Amino acid sequence: MKRLKDELPEESFEASLLAADAGGEPPEGPRRRALDAALRVVALGGGSALVAGKAAAAATAGAAATGGGGAAGATGAALAGWKILAVVAIVGGAAVGGAVAVTRTTDVAPSESATSSPSAPVPLARPEPAPPDTQSAAPPPMLAAPAPAPIHVDTPKVAVPSVPSTVPSSAPVFDLAGEVRAIDRARAALAGRDTGETLAALDDYDRRYPAGSLAREAAVLRVEALALRGDHAEAARRAQELLAASPEGPYRARLRKVIDGAAASSP
Amino acid sequence: MLALELGPVKGSAVLPTSSASGENAFRALFAAHYPFIWRQMRRLGVPESAVDDATQEVFIVAARRMSDIQPGAERSFLFGVARRVAADARRTRHARASAVSEPLGADTADEREDPEQALQGRRSQAMLHRVLDAMADDTREAFVLFELEELSRREIAELLGIPEGTAASRLRRAREEFMEIAGRMKATASRGAP
């Protein structure tokens, strides 16, 4: 099948439209910013659940597929019956210890999964009307971090810009990077056992992103900050709520820990 | 109660990788696909001012869901996220733009250029985007991937998760739609636009 532009008379209106497509290469600045922001999410735990070999294979296969598009079948076959190992570590683990591993097995055939993955319940970085727990059956990769991460998260080097966006506040929909930063701030504060700062950061988050896609992470951090501050009753109450909303969610072990801690500390 | 000194679960069977390899994997994914996703954003109707942020959003979602991305299906995954992000961006923009109704070809109205003159640089780009915007979502995607990104039918079928035959018929419909809308726009433009 030939391309339309090759079939149209060169001087036609329609051909000129097609020729006007910019295509081209993305600008470097936003590209680097996007990479930095995304790497912070990886450092937060989004990518840490990857099996190393699989990750490398994934990346190279992706590069290959860009060129030929033929790599998918071969590498996909190797993945039949693959397992996702999702590791839930601790958000700012220094504050509340404990980790839980969630293993999920997906039994989709490669071809099927290849087609279904884009339409899988991607937790879009956007507040849909009723976001809270549509995902609870298949928890999205959580914003989790190995304990020592918060300090080390490349802060000096990466320095995700505080003015990340070419889009002003009129389009908050694209501010997932901002959400990540806000959560990051809370995590760092919690890691430093500064519960006041943690709660301030979380208040700030809630105010700016009332239906944010990291709302659950924020809620868990708040629970932990409250517990650390000694506000066990409130922490336990909130933890119960979160657990009730998402009994199988990725943070259940941490929430139970807070609840248990509260029970132990109350007379 | 608080196990403050508890380190990461290194050495545990469920965490067989260091964050460094996760980072490297992501860097490779990013390098391989960022330009592709970036190019599609504008074509899929994301306003130019939001293209960079929208692309970033796609990769942040990818960063969070690395473990769900299957080898060989990276581009398909990313494109799947991209089309949702783009759809949301279109909705937002339409919501904003609907207050000020903008007829097709409106941005050529000021100078009353004839179509040939109008076909210059950004202006014709804007017209292209208007045509694309006026297309149905499914045909627009197919059209963009085939006619502008110049992927093969097979690649498109993979990317969209549809049989190749479906991709082919969608492409045919897409062309008809494109020609029809472009024809209408041409007529509008040559009348000098309202």
Short mmCIF file of C-alpha atoms in Angstrom, two decimals:
data_model
loop_
_atom_site.label_atom_id
_atom_site.label_comp_id
_atom_site.label_asym_id
_atom_site.label_seq_id
_atom_site.Cartn_x
_atom_site.Cartn_y
_atom_site.Cartn_z
CA MET A 1 0.00 0.00 0.00
CA LYS A 2 1.51 3.24 -1.08
CA ARG A 3 1.43 6.33 1.05
CA LEU A 4 -1.20 8.83 0.21
CA LYS A 5 1.37 11.54 -0.39
CA ASP A 6 2.86 9.44 -3.14
CA GLU A 7 -0.47 9.04 -4.82
CA LEU A 8 -1.63 12.63 -4.68
CA PRO A 9 -0.54 15.19 -7.23
CA GLU A 10 2.41 16.92 -5.69
CA GLU A 11 0.90 20.38 -5.91
CA SER A 12 -2.48 19.39 -4.52
CA PHE A 13 -3.87 20.95 -1.40
CA GLU A 14 -4.04 17.60 0.33
CA ALA A 15 -0.43 16.75 -0.49
CA SER A 16 0.68 20.09 0.88
CA LEU A 17 -1.16 19.37 4.09
CA LEU A 18 0.63 16.08 4.47
CA ALA A 19 3.93 17.69 3.65
CA ALA A 20 3.33 20.21 6.40
CA ASP A 21 3.62 17.56 9.06
CA ALA A 22 6.48 18.59 11.25
CA GLY A 23 7.67 15.21 12.42
CA GLY A 24 11.21 15.83 13.37
CA GLU A 25 13.07 15.51 16.61
CA PRO A 26 11.87 16.68 19.98
CA PRO A 27 13.62 19.60 21.63
CA GLU A 28 16.40 18.63 23.98
CA GLY A 29 15.40 20.62 27.05
CA PRO A 30 11.94 19.15 27.61
CA ARG A 31 13.30 15.76 26.68
CA ARG A 32 15.92 15.85 29.40
CA ARG A 33 13.40 17.18 31.85
CA ALA A 34 11.05 14.35 31.05
CA LEU A 35 13.82 11.81 31.50
CA ASP A 36 14.81 13.29 34.84
CA ALA A 37 11.27 13.34 36.10
CA ALA A 38 10.63 9.79 34.99
CA LEU A 39 13.90 8.55 36.45
CA ARG A 40 12.84 9.92 39.76
CA VAL A 41 9.76 7.81 39.53
CA VAL A 42 11.94 4.84 38.67
CA ALA A 43 14.08 5.61 41.69
CA LEU A 44 10.96 5.83 43.79
CA GLY A 45 10.32 2.22 43.00
CA GLY A 46 8.34 2.21 39.82
CA GLY A 47 11.08 0.41 38.01
CA SER A 48 12.74 -1.43 40.83
CA ALA A 49 10.40 -4.35 40.50
CA LEU A 50 11.79 -5.22 37.15
CA VAL A 51 13.68 -8.39 36.81
CA ALA A 52 17.02 -7.20 35.62
CA GLY A 53 17.43 -9.40 32.61
CA LYS A 54 13.92 -8.84 31.52
CA ALA A 55 14.37 -5.15 31.78
CA ALA A 56 17.41 -5.13 29.61
CA ALA A 57 15.76 -7.41 27.11
CA ALA A 58 12.74 -5.19 27.11
CA ALA A 59 14.73 -2.14 26.33
CA THR A 60 16.76 -3.65 23.55
CA ALA A 61 13.79 -5.38 22.03
CA GLY A 62 12.06 -2.06 22.06
CA ALA A 63 14.89 -0.46 20.19
CA ALA A 64 14.84 -3.28 17.69
CA ALA A 65 11.12 -3.06 17.24
CA THR A 66 11.41 0.58 16.42
CA GLY A 67 13.39 -0.31 13.40
CA GLY A 68 11.86 -3.45 12.09
CA GLY A 69 8.82 -4.19 14.10
CA GLY A 70 9.61 -7.85 13.86
CA ALA A 71 11.13 -8.41 17.23
CA ALA A 72 7.92 -8.55 19.11
CA GLY A 73 6.96 -12.10 18.35
CA ALA A 74 10.29 -13.64 19.16
CA THR A 75 10.85 -11.91 22.44
CA GLY A 76 7.22 -12.08 23.35
CA ALA A 77 7.27 -15.86 23.08
CA ALA A 78 9.97 -16.06 25.66
CA LEU A 79 7.64 -14.33 27.99
CA ALA A 80 4.77 -16.76 27.97
CA GLY A 81 3.49 -17.19 31.45
CA TRP A 82 5.59 -14.40 32.72
CA LYS A 83 5.33 -13.22 36.21
CA ILE A 84 5.30 -9.79 37.51
CA LEU A 85 7.15 -9.37 40.69
CA ALA A 86 6.16 -6.22 42.31
CA VAL A 87 8.07 -5.23 45.32
CA VAL A 88 6.44 -2.94 47.74
CA ALA A 89 9.04 -1.33 49.81
CA ILE A 90 8.58 1.53 52.08
CA VAL A 91 7.79 5.01 51.08
CA GLY A 92 10.55 6.84 52.81
CA GLY A 93 11.19 3.59 54.61
CA ALA A 94 13.13 5.18 57.40
CA ALA A 95 9.99 6.07 59.24
CA VAL A 96 8.11 2.86 59.36
CA GLY A 97 9.82 -0.40 58.72
CA GLY A 98 8.51 -3.39 56.96
CA ALA A 99 8.16 -4.51 53.44
CA VAL A 100 5.88 -6.77 51.60
CA ALA A 101 6.23 -8.48 48.32
CA VAL A 102 3.31 -8.83 46.03
CA THR A 103 3.51 -11.43 43.38
CA ARG A 104 1.12 -11.37 40.58
CA THR A 105 0.98 -13.90 37.85
CA THR A 106 -0.35 -13.06 34.51
CA ASP A 107 -1.25 -15.94 32.30
CA VAL A 108 -1.77 -14.19 29.09
CA ALA A 109 -0.37 -15.46 25.88
CA PRO A 110 2.25 -13.22 24.35
CA SER A 111 0.26 -12.19 21.33
CA GLU A 112 -2.78 -11.48 23.36
CA SER A 113 -0.89 -9.62 25.99
CA ALA A 114 0.91 -7.56 23.48
CA THR A 115 -2.36 -6.24 22.26
CA SER A 116 -3.98 -5.96 25.59
CA SER A 117 -1.28 -4.16 27.43
CA PRO A 118 -2.06 -0.73 26.09
CA SER A 119 -5.68 -1.06 26.96
CA ALA A 120 -4.92 -2.61 30.30
CA PRO A 121 -6.00 -0.49 33.21
CA VAL A 122 -3.25 1.98 32.99
CA PRO A 123 -3.65 4.30 35.90
CA LEU A 124 -3.73 7.33 33.83
CA ALA A 125 -2.04 10.23 35.31
CA ARG A 126 -5.27 11.98 35.34
CA PRO A 127 -8.07 12.29 37.77
CA GLU A 128 -10.97 10.60 36.12
CA PRO A 129 -14.31 11.28 37.72
CA ALA A 130 -14.15 8.45 40.19
CA PRO A 131 -10.55 7.49 40.60
CA PRO A 132 -10.07 6.03 44.02
CA ASP A 133 -10.22 2.32 43.81
CA THR A 134 -10.98 1.08 40.40
CA GLN A 135 -7.45 -0.23 40.43
CA SER A 136 -7.54 -2.10 43.63
CA ALA A 137 -7.92 -5.47 42.00
CA ALA A 138 -4.72 -4.94 40.13
CA PRO A 139 -2.76 -2.46 42.14
CA PRO A 140 -0.69 -0.15 40.06
CA PRO A 141 2.98 -0.14 40.74
CA MET A 142 3.20 1.74 43.86
CA LEU A 143 5.19 4.69 44.65
CA ALA A 144 7.56 2.82 46.79
CA ALA A 145 11.17 3.15 47.53
CA PRO A 146 13.89 1.10 49.04
CA ALA A 147 14.61 2.58 52.38
CA PRO A 148 17.82 4.43 51.68
CA ALA A 149 16.55 5.87 48.46
CA PRO A 150 15.07 9.15 49.51
CA ILE A 151 18.32 10.80 50.20
CA HIS A 152 20.14 9.25 47.36
CA VAL A 153 17.52 9.89 44.71
CA ASP A 154 19.97 11.86 42.66
CA THR A 155 18.66 15.04 44.02
CA PRO A 156 21.66 17.16 43.28
CA LYS A 157 22.28 15.75 39.86
CA VAL A 158 18.74 15.38 38.67
CA ALA A 159 17.27 18.44 40.25
CA VAL A 160 13.91 18.16 38.62
CA PRO A 161 13.15 21.72 37.73
CA SER A 162 10.77 23.53 39.94
CA VAL A 163 9.30 25.11 36.87
CA PRO A 164 8.67 21.95 34.99
CA SER A 165 5.99 22.92 32.72
CA THR A 166 5.52 24.95 29.64
CA VAL A 167 1.87 24.81 30.46
CA PRO A 168 0.63 27.15 33.11
CA SER A 169 -1.73 26.24 35.85
CA SER A 170 -4.59 26.23 33.42
CA ALA A 171 -3.56 22.70 32.53
CA PRO A 172 -2.85 20.95 35.79
CA VAL A 173 -3.64 17.68 34.09
CA PHE A 174 -0.07 17.37 32.97
CA ASP A 175 1.52 17.92 36.30
CA LEU A 176 2.25 14.40 37.34
CA ALA A 177 5.85 15.45 37.65
CA GLY A 178 4.73 18.07 40.11
CA GLU A 179 2.85 15.43 42.02
CA VAL A 180 5.94 13.31 42.18
CA ARG A 181 7.93 16.21 43.50
CA ALA A 182 5.37 16.99 46.15
CA ILE A 183 5.30 13.39 47.30
CA ASP A 184 9.05 13.32 47.19
CA ARG A 185 9.20 16.24 49.53
CA ALA A 186 6.91 14.49 51.96
CA ARG A 187 8.94 11.31 51.76
CA ALA A 188 12.19 13.10 52.36
CA ALA A 189 10.73 14.87 55.35
CA LEU A 190 9.37 11.63 56.74
CA ALA A 191 12.74 9.98 56.23
CA GLY A 192 14.20 12.78 58.29
CA ARG A 193 11.51 12.17 60.90
CA ASP A 194 10.23 15.68 60.43
CA THR A 195 6.55 14.96 60.76
CA GLY A 196 5.56 18.60 60.72
CA GLU A 197 7.19 19.12 57.38
CA THR A 198 5.82 15.83 56.11
CA LEU A 199 2.27 16.78 56.96
CA ALA A 200 2.76 20.24 55.54
CA ALA A 201 4.00 18.73 52.31
CA LEU A 202 1.02 16.39 52.22
CA ASP A 203 -1.40 19.20 52.91
CA ASP A 204 0.20 21.03 50.06
CA TYR A 205 -0.17 17.97 47.88
CA ASP A 206 -3.83 17.51 48.77
CA ARG A 207 -4.54 21.13 48.08
CA ARG A 208 -2.85 21.16 44.73
CA TYR A 209 -3.93 17.75 43.54
CA PRO A 210 -7.27 17.00 45.12
CA ALA A 211 -7.79 14.10 42.76
CA GLY A 212 -4.14 13.38 42.14
CA SER A 213 -2.95 10.10 40.81
CA LEU A 214 -0.62 9.67 43.75
CA ALA A 215 -3.34 10.36 46.28
CA ARG A 216 -3.07 6.91 47.71
CA GLU A 217 0.65 7.28 48.27
CA ALA A 218 0.00 10.60 49.94
CA ALA A 219 -2.60 9.06 52.20
CA VAL A 220 -0.25 6.29 53.26
CA LEU A 221 2.51 8.76 53.99
CA ARG A 222 0.11 10.78 56.07
CA VAL A 223 -0.83 7.75 58.08
CA GLU A 224 2.81 7.04 58.75
CA ALA A 225 3.59 10.60 59.65
CA LEU A 226 0.70 10.68 62.09
CA ALA A 227 1.89 7.45 63.67
CA LEU A 228 5.41 8.72 63.93
CA ARG A 229 4.16 11.88 65.56
CA GLY A 230 2.41 9.76 68.14
CA ASP A 231 -1.06 10.43 66.86
CA HIS A 232 -1.84 6.76 66.87
CA ALA A 233 -5.60 6.93 67.03
CA GLU A 234 -5.91 9.16 64.03
CA ALA A 235 -3.28 7.19 62.15
CA ALA A 236 -5.09 3.95 62.85
CA ARG A 237 -8.43 5.39 61.88
CA ARG A 238 -7.11 6.56 58.54
CA ALA A 239 -5.25 3.34 58.00
CA GLN A 240 -8.47 1.40 58.58
CA GLU A 241 -10.23 3.55 56.04
CA LEU A 242 -7.56 2.99 53.46
CA LEU A 243 -7.54 -0.71 54.13
CA ALA A 244 -11.28 -0.89 53.86
CA ALA A 245 -11.17 0.91 50.55
CA SER A 246 -8.46 -1.30 49.20
CA PRO A 247 -8.05 -4.45 51.28
CA GLU A 248 -5.68 -6.03 48.80
CA GLY A 249 -3.84 -2.87 47.95
CA PRO A 250 -0.09 -2.72 47.82
CA TYR A 251 0.17 -0.85 51.09
CA ARG A 252 -1.85 -3.18 53.21
CA ALA A 253 1.06 -4.51 55.20
CA ARG A 254 2.26 -1.05 56.04
CA LEU A 255 -1.18 0.05 57.03
CA ARG A 256 -1.66 -2.99 59.23
CA LYS A 257 1.63 -2.22 60.86
CA VAL A 258 0.41 1.22 61.78
CA ILE A 259 -2.83 -0.21 63.10
CA ASP A 260 -0.98 -2.81 65.12
CA GLY A 261 1.38 -0.17 66.40
CA ALA A 262 -1.54 1.94 67.50
CA ALA A 263 -3.13 -0.99 69.27
CA ALA A 264 0.13 -1.74 71.05
CA SER A 265 0.58 1.82 72.17
CA SER A 266 -2.92 2.34 73.48
CA PRO A 267 -3.77 1.31 76.99
CA MET B 1 7.72 -0.82 66.74
CA LEU B 2 9.42 1.27 64.15
CA ALA B 3 12.14 -0.60 62.44
CA LEU B 4 14.10 2.44 61.55
CA GLU B 5 17.26 0.64 60.72
CA LEU B 6 15.61 -1.78 58.38
CA GLY B 7 17.33 -1.49 55.07
CA PRO B 8 15.93 -2.25 51.69
CA VAL B 9 15.00 -5.81 51.04
CA LYS B 10 18.23 -6.48 49.25
CA GLY B 11 19.11 -10.08 48.96
CA SER B 12 15.50 -10.99 49.02
CA ALA B 13 14.36 -13.23 46.23
CA VAL B 14 11.72 -10.79 45.20
CA LEU B 15 14.11 -7.98 44.58
CA PRO B 16 16.63 -9.45 42.23
CA THR B 17 17.68 -6.23 40.70
CA SER B 18 19.31 -3.07 41.78
CA SER B 19 17.74 0.24 41.12
CA ALA B 20 20.64 0.92 38.79
CA SER B 21 19.55 -1.72 36.32
CA GLY B 22 15.99 -0.49 36.54
CA GLU B 23 17.28 2.93 35.73
CA ASN B 24 19.34 1.70 32.83
CA ALA B 25 16.42 -0.23 31.45
CA PHE B 26 14.28 2.82 31.67
CA ARG B 27 16.89 5.02 30.05
CA ALA B 28 17.03 2.62 27.13
CA LEU B 29 13.27 2.56 26.84
CA PHE B 30 13.17 6.31 26.95
CA ALA B 31 15.89 6.79 24.35
CA ALA B 32 14.28 4.30 22.01
CA HIS B 33 10.77 5.69 22.12
CA TYR B 34 10.66 9.27 23.29
CA PRO B 35 10.92 10.83 19.83
CA PHE B 36 8.24 8.55 18.47
CA ILE B 37 5.78 9.34 21.22
CA TRP B 38 6.61 13.02 21.04
CA ARG B 39 5.88 13.11 17.32
CA GLN B 40 2.52 11.44 17.72
CA MET B 41 1.30 13.78 20.43
CA ARG B 42 0.80 16.79 18.20
CA ARG B 43 -0.61 14.63 15.47
CA LEU B 44 -3.07 13.11 17.89
CA GLY B 45 -4.40 16.51 18.80
CA VAL B 46 -2.40 17.62 21.82
CA PRO B 47 -1.99 21.39 21.67
CA GLU B 48 1.53 22.33 20.75
CA SER B 49 2.15 24.03 24.06
CA ALA B 50 1.32 20.83 25.89
CA VAL B 51 3.15 18.32 23.74
CA ASP B 52 6.32 18.17 25.85
CA ASP B 53 4.41 17.78 29.07
CA ALA B 54 2.09 15.20 27.60
CA THR B 55 5.04 13.18 26.38
CA GLN B 56 6.62 13.43 29.80
CA GLU B 57 3.43 12.19 31.31
CA VAL B 58 3.49 9.10 29.12
CA PHE B 59 6.96 8.22 30.32
CA ILE B 60 6.15 8.84 33.94
CA VAL B 61 3.32 6.39 33.63
CA ALA B 62 5.76 4.01 31.98
CA ALA B 63 8.23 4.52 34.81
CA ARG B 64 5.58 3.57 37.30
CA ARG B 65 4.54 0.55 35.32
CA MET B 66 7.84 -0.77 34.08
CA SER B 67 7.06 -4.17 35.48
CA ASP B 68 3.89 -4.36 33.43
CA ILE B 69 5.59 -3.65 30.14
CA GLN B 70 6.33 -6.76 28.22
CA PRO B 71 9.47 -7.11 26.18
CA GLY B 72 8.63 -6.50 22.57
CA ALA B 73 5.49 -4.59 23.46
CA GLU B 74 7.12 -1.43 24.72
CA ARG B 75 6.09 0.78 21.89
CA SER B 76 2.60 -0.63 21.93
CA PHE B 77 2.34 0.03 25.65
CA LEU B 78 3.64 3.55 25.31
CA PHE B 79 1.37 4.31 22.41
CA GLY B 80 -1.55 2.97 24.38
CA VAL B 81 -0.77 5.40 27.17
CA ALA B 82 -0.11 8.17 24.68
CA ARG B 83 -3.48 7.88 23.02
CA ARG B 84 -5.20 8.22 26.39
CA VAL B 85 -3.13 11.19 27.35
CA ALA B 86 -3.84 12.72 23.96
CA ALA B 87 -7.55 12.02 24.26
CA ASP B 88 -7.62 13.76 27.61
CA ALA B 89 -5.69 16.68 26.24
CA ARG B 90 -8.14 16.96 23.37
CA ARG B 91 -11.04 16.96 25.80
CA THR B 92 -9.47 19.63 27.93
CA ARG B 93 -8.72 21.75 24.95
CA HIS B 94 -12.17 21.32 23.46
CA ALA B 95 -13.73 22.24 26.74
CA ARG B 96 -11.66 25.38 26.76
CA ALA B 97 -12.10 26.17 23.09
CA SER B 98 -15.81 25.57 22.91
CA ALA B 99 -16.52 28.89 24.54
CA VAL B 100 -14.87 30.56 21.59
CA SER B 101 -16.13 28.61 18.67
CA GLU B 102 -13.43 28.21 16.11
CA PRO B 103 -14.63 27.20 12.67
CA LEU B 104 -12.43 25.20 10.40
CA GLY B 105 -9.98 27.42 8.63
CA ALA B 106 -10.59 30.28 10.98
CA ASP B 107 -6.95 31.07 11.36
CA THR B 108 -6.69 31.83 7.68
CA ALA B 109 -9.59 34.21 7.82
CA ASP B 110 -7.70 37.30 8.83
CA GLU B 111 -5.61 37.71 5.80
CA ARG B 112 -7.96 36.15 3.28
CA GLU B 113 -5.15 34.30 1.67
CA ASP B 114 -5.91 32.00 -1.17
CA PRO B 115 -5.29 28.33 -0.48
CA GLU B 116 -1.96 28.21 -2.24
CA GLN B 117 -0.55 31.05 -0.22
CA ALA B 118 -2.02 29.65 2.92
CA LEU B 119 -0.07 26.50 2.44
CA GLN B 120 3.01 27.83 4.06
CA GLY B 121 4.85 26.67 7.10
CA ARG B 122 2.97 26.74 10.33
CA ARG B 123 -0.23 27.72 8.75
CA SER B 124 -0.50 24.60 6.69
CA GLN B 125 0.62 22.66 9.68
CA ALA B 126 -2.23 24.14 11.62
CA MET B 127 -4.58 23.18 8.83
CA LEU B 128 -3.27 19.66 8.84
CA HIS B 129 -3.92 19.45 12.55
CA ARG B 130 -7.40 20.74 12.06
CA VAL B 131 -8.10 18.05 9.54
CA LEU B 132 -6.65 15.45 11.87
CA ASP B 133 -8.65 16.82 14.77
CA ALA B 134 -11.81 16.50 12.75
CA MET B 135 -11.20 12.83 12.06
CA ALA B 136 -12.56 10.06 14.22
CA ASP B 137 -10.17 8.78 16.88
CA ASP B 138 -9.59 5.37 15.38
CA THR B 139 -9.08 6.52 11.84
CA ARG B 140 -6.89 9.39 12.94
CA GLU B 141 -4.55 7.04 14.72
CA ALA B 142 -4.26 4.74 11.76
CA PHE B 143 -3.80 7.64 9.40
CA VAL B 144 -1.12 9.30 11.47
CA LEU B 145 0.84 6.10 11.90
CA PHE B 146 0.70 5.13 8.27
CA GLU B 147 0.75 8.39 6.35
CA LEU B 148 2.87 10.52 8.63
CA GLU B 149 4.94 8.16 10.72
CA GLU B 150 5.17 5.79 7.75
CA LEU B 151 4.86 2.60 9.69
CA SER B 152 3.85 -0.56 7.90
CA ARG B 153 0.37 -1.96 8.17
CA ARG B 154 1.75 -4.77 10.21
CA GLU B 155 3.43 -2.45 12.67
CA ILE B 156 0.24 -0.49 12.99
CA ALA B 157 -1.77 -3.62 13.63
CA GLU B 158 0.66 -4.55 16.39
CA LEU B 159 0.66 -1.12 17.87
CA LEU B 160 -3.09 -0.81 17.96
CA GLY B 161 -3.69 -4.41 18.88
CA ILE B 162 -5.86 -5.12 15.90
CA PRO B 163 -5.66 -7.64 13.06
CA GLU B 164 -3.81 -6.51 9.99
CA GLY B 165 -6.95 -6.69 7.91
CA THR B 166 -8.70 -4.37 10.31
CA ALA B 167 -5.76 -2.02 10.12
CA ALA B 168 -5.98 -2.04 6.33
CA SER B 169 -9.68 -1.26 6.22
CA ARG B 170 -9.28 1.37 8.89
CA LEU B 171 -6.57 2.97 6.80
CA ARG B 172 -8.83 3.04 3.77
CA ARG B 173 -11.57 4.70 5.76
CA ALA B 174 -9.04 7.08 7.22
CA ARG B 175 -7.94 8.19 3.78
CA GLU B 176 -11.47 8.79 2.65
CA GLU B 177 -12.15 10.77 5.75
CA PHE B 178 -8.99 12.79 5.36
CA MET B 179 -9.71 13.59 1.73
CA GLU B 180 -13.24 14.58 2.49
CA ILE B 181 -12.37 16.86 5.39
CA ALA B 182 -9.42 18.35 3.57
CA GLY B 183 -11.66 18.97 0.58
CA ARG B 184 -14.15 20.78 2.73
CA MET B 185 -11.43 22.84 4.28
CA LYS B 186 -10.05 23.74 0.91
CA ALA B 187 -13.46 24.92 -0.19
CA THR B 188 -13.86 26.96 2.97
CA ALA B 189 -10.44 28.49 2.63
CA SER B 190 -10.94 29.44 -0.99
CA ARG B 191 -14.21 31.12 -0.14
CA GLY B 192 -12.22 33.28 2.23
CA ALA B 193 -13.72 31.70 5.30
CA PRO B 194 -16.58 33.23 7.20
#
